[in-house]
PDB file of C-alpha atoms in Angstrom:
ATOM      1  CA  TYR A   1     -13.025  -2.111  54.409  1.00 67.00           C
ATOM      2  CA  LYS A   2     -12.069  -2.812  57.388  1.00 66.00           C
ATOM      3  CA  THR A   3      -8.468  -3.575  57.317  1.00 69.00           C
ATOM      4  CA  THR A   4      -7.136  -2.918  61.392  1.00 68.00           C
ATOM      5  CA  ASP A   5      -9.046  -3.165  64.157  1.00 66.00           C
ATOM      6  CA  ASN A   6      -8.142   0.646  65.288  1.00 73.00           C
ATOM      7  CA  SER A   7      -8.088   2.358  61.135  1.00 77.00           C
ATOM      8  CA  SER A   8      -9.995   6.192  61.264  1.00 80.00           C
ATOM      9  CA  VAL A   9     -10.073   4.726  57.432  1.00 84.00           C
ATOM     10  CA  ASN A  10     -12.538   2.843  56.614  1.00 80.00           C
ATOM     11  CA  LEU A  11     -14.352   4.378  54.248  1.00 82.00           C
ATOM     12  CA  LEU A  12     -12.808   5.923  50.538  1.00 85.00           C
ATOM     13  CA  ALA A  13     -15.786   9.677  51.864  1.00 86.00           C
ATOM     14  CA  ASP A  14     -13.199   9.356  55.314  1.00 87.00           C
ATOM     15  CA  ILE A  15     -10.640  10.324  52.883  1.00 89.00           C
ATOM     16  CA  GLY A  16     -12.876  13.224  50.841  1.00 89.00           C
ATOM     17  CA  ILE A  17     -13.257  10.678  48.104  1.00 87.00           C
ATOM     18  CA  SER A  18     -16.950  10.164  47.159  1.00 84.00           C
ATOM     19  CA  THR A  19     -20.287  10.550  44.747  1.00 80.00           C
ATOM     20  CA  ASN A  20     -21.737  12.905  46.435  1.00 68.00           C
ATOM     21  CA  ALA A  21     -24.562  11.605  46.797  1.00 56.00           C
ATOM     22  CA  SER A  22     -25.988  10.914  50.390  1.00 55.00           C
ATOM     23  CA  THR A  23     -28.479  13.389  51.590  1.00 50.00           C
ATOM     24  CA  GLY A  24     -28.333  11.640  55.075  1.00 50.00           C
ATOM     25  CA  PHE A  25     -26.809   8.835  57.093  1.00 48.00           C
ATOM     26  CA  THR A  26     -29.168   6.530  55.161  1.00 53.00           C
ATOM     27  CA  SER A  27     -30.485   7.541  52.402  1.00 56.00           C
ATOM     28  CA  TYR A  28     -29.655   8.901  48.942  1.00 59.00           C
ATOM     29  CA  SER A  29     -30.145  10.364  46.350  1.00 62.00           C
ATOM     30  CA  ALA A  30     -30.203   9.007  42.597  1.00 63.00           C
ATOM     31  CA  SER A  31     -29.968  12.455  40.393  1.00 62.00           C
ATOM     32  CA  ASN A  32     -26.341  12.561  42.511  1.00 61.00           C
ATOM     33  CA  LEU A  33     -24.558   9.129  41.468  1.00 63.00           C
ATOM     34  CA  ARG A  34     -23.481  10.751  37.994  1.00 66.00           C
ATOM     35  CA  GLY A  35     -20.558   7.640  37.968  1.00 71.00           C
ATOM     36  CA  TYR A  36     -17.950  10.090  39.250  1.00 80.00           C
ATOM     37  CA  LEU A  37     -15.920  10.159  42.748  1.00 82.00           C
ATOM     38  CA  GLU A  38     -15.477  13.276  44.072  1.00 86.00           C
ATOM     39  CA  ILE A  39     -12.846  14.813  46.172  1.00 89.00           C
ATOM     40  CA  ASN A  40     -12.932  16.515  49.024  1.00 89.00           C
ATOM     41  CA  GLU A  41      -9.785  17.581  49.018  1.00 93.00           C
ATOM     42  CA  LYS A  42      -9.689  19.866  52.478  1.00 94.00           C
ATOM     43  CA  THR A  43     -10.242  16.621  54.338  1.00 91.00           C
ATOM     44  CA  LEU A  44      -7.780  14.495  51.345  1.00 92.00           C
ATOM     45  CA  ASP A  45      -5.466  17.301  52.163  1.00 94.00           C
ATOM     46  CA  ASN A  46      -6.089  16.455  55.481  1.00 92.00           C
ATOM     47  CA  ALA A  47      -5.824  12.640  55.762  1.00 90.00           C
ATOM     48  CA  LEU A  48      -2.311  12.241  53.746  1.00 92.00           C
ATOM     49  CA  GLU A  49      -1.309  14.464  56.298  1.00 93.00           C
ATOM     50  CA  ASN A  50      -2.432  12.275  59.549  1.00 91.00           C
ATOM     51  CA  GLN A  51      -3.518   8.780  58.320  1.00 89.00           C
ATOM     52  CA  LEU A  52      -1.245   8.009  55.275  1.00 89.00           C
ATOM     53  CA  THR A  53      -0.861   4.214  56.457  1.00 86.00           C
ATOM     54  CA  ASP A  54      -4.843   3.895  56.867  1.00 87.00           C
ATOM     55  CA  ILE A  55      -5.005   5.608  53.407  1.00 87.00           C
ATOM     56  CA  LYS A  56      -2.376   2.869  52.055  1.00 88.00           C
ATOM     57  CA  ASN A  57      -4.525  -0.395  53.998  1.00 86.00           C
ATOM     58  CA  ILE A  58      -7.673   0.972  52.516  1.00 86.00           C
ATOM     59  CA  PHE A  59      -6.278   0.805  48.834  1.00 87.00           C
ATOM     60  CA  GLY A  60      -4.035  -2.613  49.809  1.00 87.00           C
ATOM     61  CA  TYR A  61      -4.491  -4.287  52.802  1.00 85.00           C
ATOM     62  CA  ASP A  62      -2.709  -7.911  53.409  1.00 83.00           C
ATOM     63  CA  ALA A  63      -6.307  -9.111  55.689  1.00 81.00           C
ATOM     64  CA  ASP A  64      -4.433 -12.883  56.376  1.00 84.00           C
ATOM     65  CA  ASN A  65      -1.025 -11.953  57.262  1.00 83.00           C
ATOM     66  CA  ASP A  66       0.016 -14.065  54.401  1.00 90.00           C
ATOM     67  CA  LYS A  67       2.554 -10.979  52.919  1.00 87.00           C
ATOM     68  CA  ILE A  68      -0.052 -11.280  50.121  1.00 88.00           C
ATOM     69  CA  ILE A  69      -2.740  -8.175  49.814  1.00 87.00           C
ATOM     70  CA  ASP A  70      -6.394  -9.710  49.691  1.00 84.00           C
ATOM     71  CA  SER A  71      -8.069  -6.671  51.367  1.00 83.00           C
ATOM     72  CA  GLY A  72      -9.339  -2.670  50.169  1.00 85.00           C
ATOM     73  CA  VAL A  73     -10.226  -0.387  47.187  1.00 85.00           C
ATOM     74  CA  GLY A  74      -7.539  -1.075  44.978  1.00 87.00           C
ATOM     75  CA  TYR A  75      -7.763  -4.899  45.066  1.00 89.00           C
ATOM     76  CA  LEU A  76     -11.509  -5.300  44.967  1.00 88.00           C
ATOM     77  CA  MET A  77     -11.100  -3.032  41.800  1.00 89.00           C
ATOM     78  CA  HIS A  78      -8.679  -5.459  40.594  1.00 90.00           C
ATOM     79  CA  GLU A  79     -10.354  -8.216  40.652  1.00 89.00           C
ATOM     80  CA  THR A  80     -12.951  -7.225  39.040  1.00 90.00           C
ATOM     81  CA  LEU A  81     -11.431  -5.917  36.108  1.00 92.00           C
ATOM     82  CA  ARG A  82      -9.285  -8.555  35.663  1.00 90.00           C
ATOM     83  CA  ALA A  83     -11.793 -10.484  33.635  1.00 90.00           C
ATOM     84  CA  TYR A  84     -12.511  -7.579  31.680  1.00 90.00           C
ATOM     85  CA  THR A  85      -8.154  -6.513  30.955  1.00 89.00           C
ATOM     86  CA  MET A  86      -6.496 -10.067  31.204  1.00 89.00           C
ATOM     87  CA  THR A  87      -5.164 -11.209  27.986  1.00 88.00           C
ATOM     88  CA  GLY A  88      -8.522 -13.070  26.684  1.00 88.00           C
ATOM     89  CA  GLY A  89     -10.540 -11.457  28.782  1.00 89.00           C
ATOM     90  CA  VAL A  90     -13.876 -10.500  28.181  1.00 91.00           C
ATOM     91  CA  ILE A  91     -12.190  -6.980  26.406  1.00 92.00           C
ATOM     92  CA  ALA A  92      -9.955  -9.309  24.638  1.00 91.00           C
ATOM     93  CA  MET A  93     -12.995 -12.086  23.838  1.00 92.00           C
ATOM     94  CA  LYS A  94     -15.401  -9.011  22.314  1.00 93.00           C
ATOM     95  CA  THR A  95     -12.270  -6.871  20.221  1.00 93.00           C
ATOM     96  CA  SER A  96     -11.324 -10.590  18.604  1.00 93.00           C
ATOM     97  CA  GLY A  97     -15.272 -11.546  17.926  1.00 94.00           C
ATOM     98  CA  LEU A  98     -15.507  -7.584  16.090  1.00 96.00           C
ATOM     99  CA  ASP A  99     -13.361  -7.875  14.161  1.00 96.00           C
ATOM    100  CA  SER A 100     -14.034 -11.327  12.827  1.00 96.00           C
ATOM    101  CA  LYS A 101     -16.992 -10.160  11.756  1.00 97.00           C
ATOM    102  CA  MET A 102     -15.435  -7.445  10.111  1.00 97.00           C
ATOM    103  CA  ASN A 103     -12.802  -9.787   8.681  1.00 97.00           C
ATOM    104  CA  THR A 104     -15.696 -11.572   7.061  1.00 97.00           C
ATOM    105  CA  SER A 105     -17.970  -8.496   6.293  1.00 97.00           C
ATOM    106  CA  THR A 106     -15.404  -7.158   4.303  1.00 97.00           C
ATOM    107  CA  ALA A 107     -14.894 -10.538   2.057  1.00 97.00           C
ATOM    108  CA  LYS A 108     -18.575 -10.994   2.052  1.00 97.00           C
ATOM    109  CA  ILE A 109     -18.083  -6.903   0.138  1.00 97.00           C
ATOM    110  CA  ALA A 110     -15.779  -8.124  -1.903  1.00 97.00           C
ATOM    111  CA  ASN A 111     -16.687 -11.331  -3.234  1.00 97.00           C
ATOM    112  CA  LEU A 112     -20.830  -9.007  -4.117  1.00 97.00           C
ATOM    113  CA  GLU A 113     -18.059  -6.839  -5.811  1.00 97.00           C
ATOM    114  CA  GLU A 114     -16.756  -9.159  -7.011  1.00 97.00           C
ATOM    115  CA  SER A 115     -20.435 -10.224  -8.589  1.00 97.00           C
ATOM    116  CA  VAL A 116     -21.295  -6.934  -9.784  1.00 97.00           C
ATOM    117  CA  ALA A 117     -18.039  -6.815 -11.638  1.00 97.00           C
ATOM    118  CA  ARG A 118     -18.893  -9.568 -13.589  1.00 97.00           C
ATOM    119  CA  LYS A 119     -23.005  -9.445 -14.097  1.00 97.00           C
ATOM    120  CA  GLU A 120     -21.452  -5.847 -14.823  1.00 97.00           C
ATOM    121  CA  GLN A 121     -19.284  -7.307 -18.070  1.00 97.00           C
ATOM    122  CA  SER A 122     -22.405 -10.162 -18.887  1.00 96.00           C
ATOM    123  CA  LEU A 123     -24.789  -6.724 -19.266  1.00 97.00           C
ATOM    124  CA  LYS A 124     -21.415  -4.386 -21.478  1.00 96.00           C
ATOM    125  CA  GLU A 125     -21.648  -8.532 -23.458  1.00 96.00           C
ATOM    126  CA  LYS A 126     -24.940  -8.866 -24.264  1.00 96.00           C
ATOM    127  CA  TYR A 127     -26.435  -5.267 -25.222  1.00 96.00           C
ATOM    128  CA  GLY A 128     -23.317  -5.210 -26.933  1.00 95.00           C
ATOM    129  CA  SER A 129     -24.001  -8.251 -29.269  1.00 95.00           C
ATOM    130  CA  MET A 130     -27.365  -7.080 -29.007  1.00 96.00           C
ATOM    131  CA  GLU A 131     -27.154  -3.894 -31.351  1.00 96.00           C
ATOM    132  CA  SER A 132     -24.525  -5.465 -33.448  1.00 95.00           C
ATOM    133  CA  THR A 133     -27.659  -7.686 -33.704  1.00 95.00           C
ATOM    134  CA  LEU A 134     -30.267  -4.465 -34.392  1.00 96.00           C
ATOM    135  CA  ASN A 135     -27.923  -3.065 -36.509  1.00 95.00           C
ATOM    136  CA  LEU A 136     -27.765  -5.924 -38.538  1.00 95.00           C
ATOM    137  CA  LEU A 137     -31.630  -6.053 -39.077  1.00 95.00           C
ATOM    138  CA  GLU A 138     -32.044  -2.464 -39.895  1.00 95.00           C
ATOM    139  CA  SER A 139     -29.377  -3.089 -42.943  1.00 94.00           C
ATOM    140  CA  GLN A 140     -31.427  -5.688 -44.055  1.00 94.00           C
ATOM    141  CA  SER A 141     -34.172  -3.748 -43.343  1.00 94.00           C
ATOM    142  CA  SER A 142     -32.898  -1.301 -45.365  1.00 93.00           C
ATOM    143  CA  THR A 143     -31.571  -2.978 -47.482  1.00 93.00           C
ATOM    144  CA  ILE A 144     -34.582  -5.359 -48.657  1.00 94.00           C
ATOM    145  CA  GLU A 145     -37.012  -1.626 -48.967  1.00 91.00           C
ATOM    146  CA  ASN A 146     -34.527  -0.689 -51.496  1.00 91.00           C
ATOM    147  CA  PHE A 147     -34.623  -4.259 -52.753  1.00 90.00           C
ATOM    148  CA  THR A 148     -38.720  -3.531 -52.820  1.00 90.00           C
ATOM    149  CA  ASN A 149     -38.535   0.087 -54.260  1.00 88.00           C
ATOM    150  CA  GLN A 150     -36.637  -1.109 -57.691  1.00 88.00           C
ATOM    151  CA  LEU A 151     -38.595  -4.008 -57.770  1.00 85.00           C
ATOM    152  CA  ASN A 152     -42.148  -1.332 -57.924  1.00 84.00           C
ATOM    153  CA  ARG A 153     -40.263   1.073 -59.743  1.00 84.00           C
ATOM    154  CA  ASN A 154     -39.353  -1.800 -62.384  1.00 79.00           C
ATOM    155  CA  LYS A 155     -42.610  -2.994 -62.613  1.00 72.00           C
TER     156      LYS A 155
END
């Protein structure tokens, strides 16, 4: 993140902030890349005491002197994350999509619960009707049996 020609701070590592993944000048260890930054407090304290302007510039710097910050770590992070965090951005769209799916699923669940309740009521009515018919048939069977028994006794 070159800011000025005489700046001694061009990397976050120059102020003690790094991934600690470097095993030398040219190679990196994948096992040391853990997704977070480490701070060497001694290096950072020294840089804050002696290179405050350079540190400010590495985070945000006006490269073309138009009074608008257009370079630096902070600027690049802002530009990279803006598509995700802005109104109508990636996160808002994903959230909206998930909310829509949840609302659709909730409506489907409500419809299914209503359908199950209607089916349950229908089956209860049919069972009640069947039980009533069965009781009537048993009663008629008993009447016929009694009538038959009485005919057999009178013979």
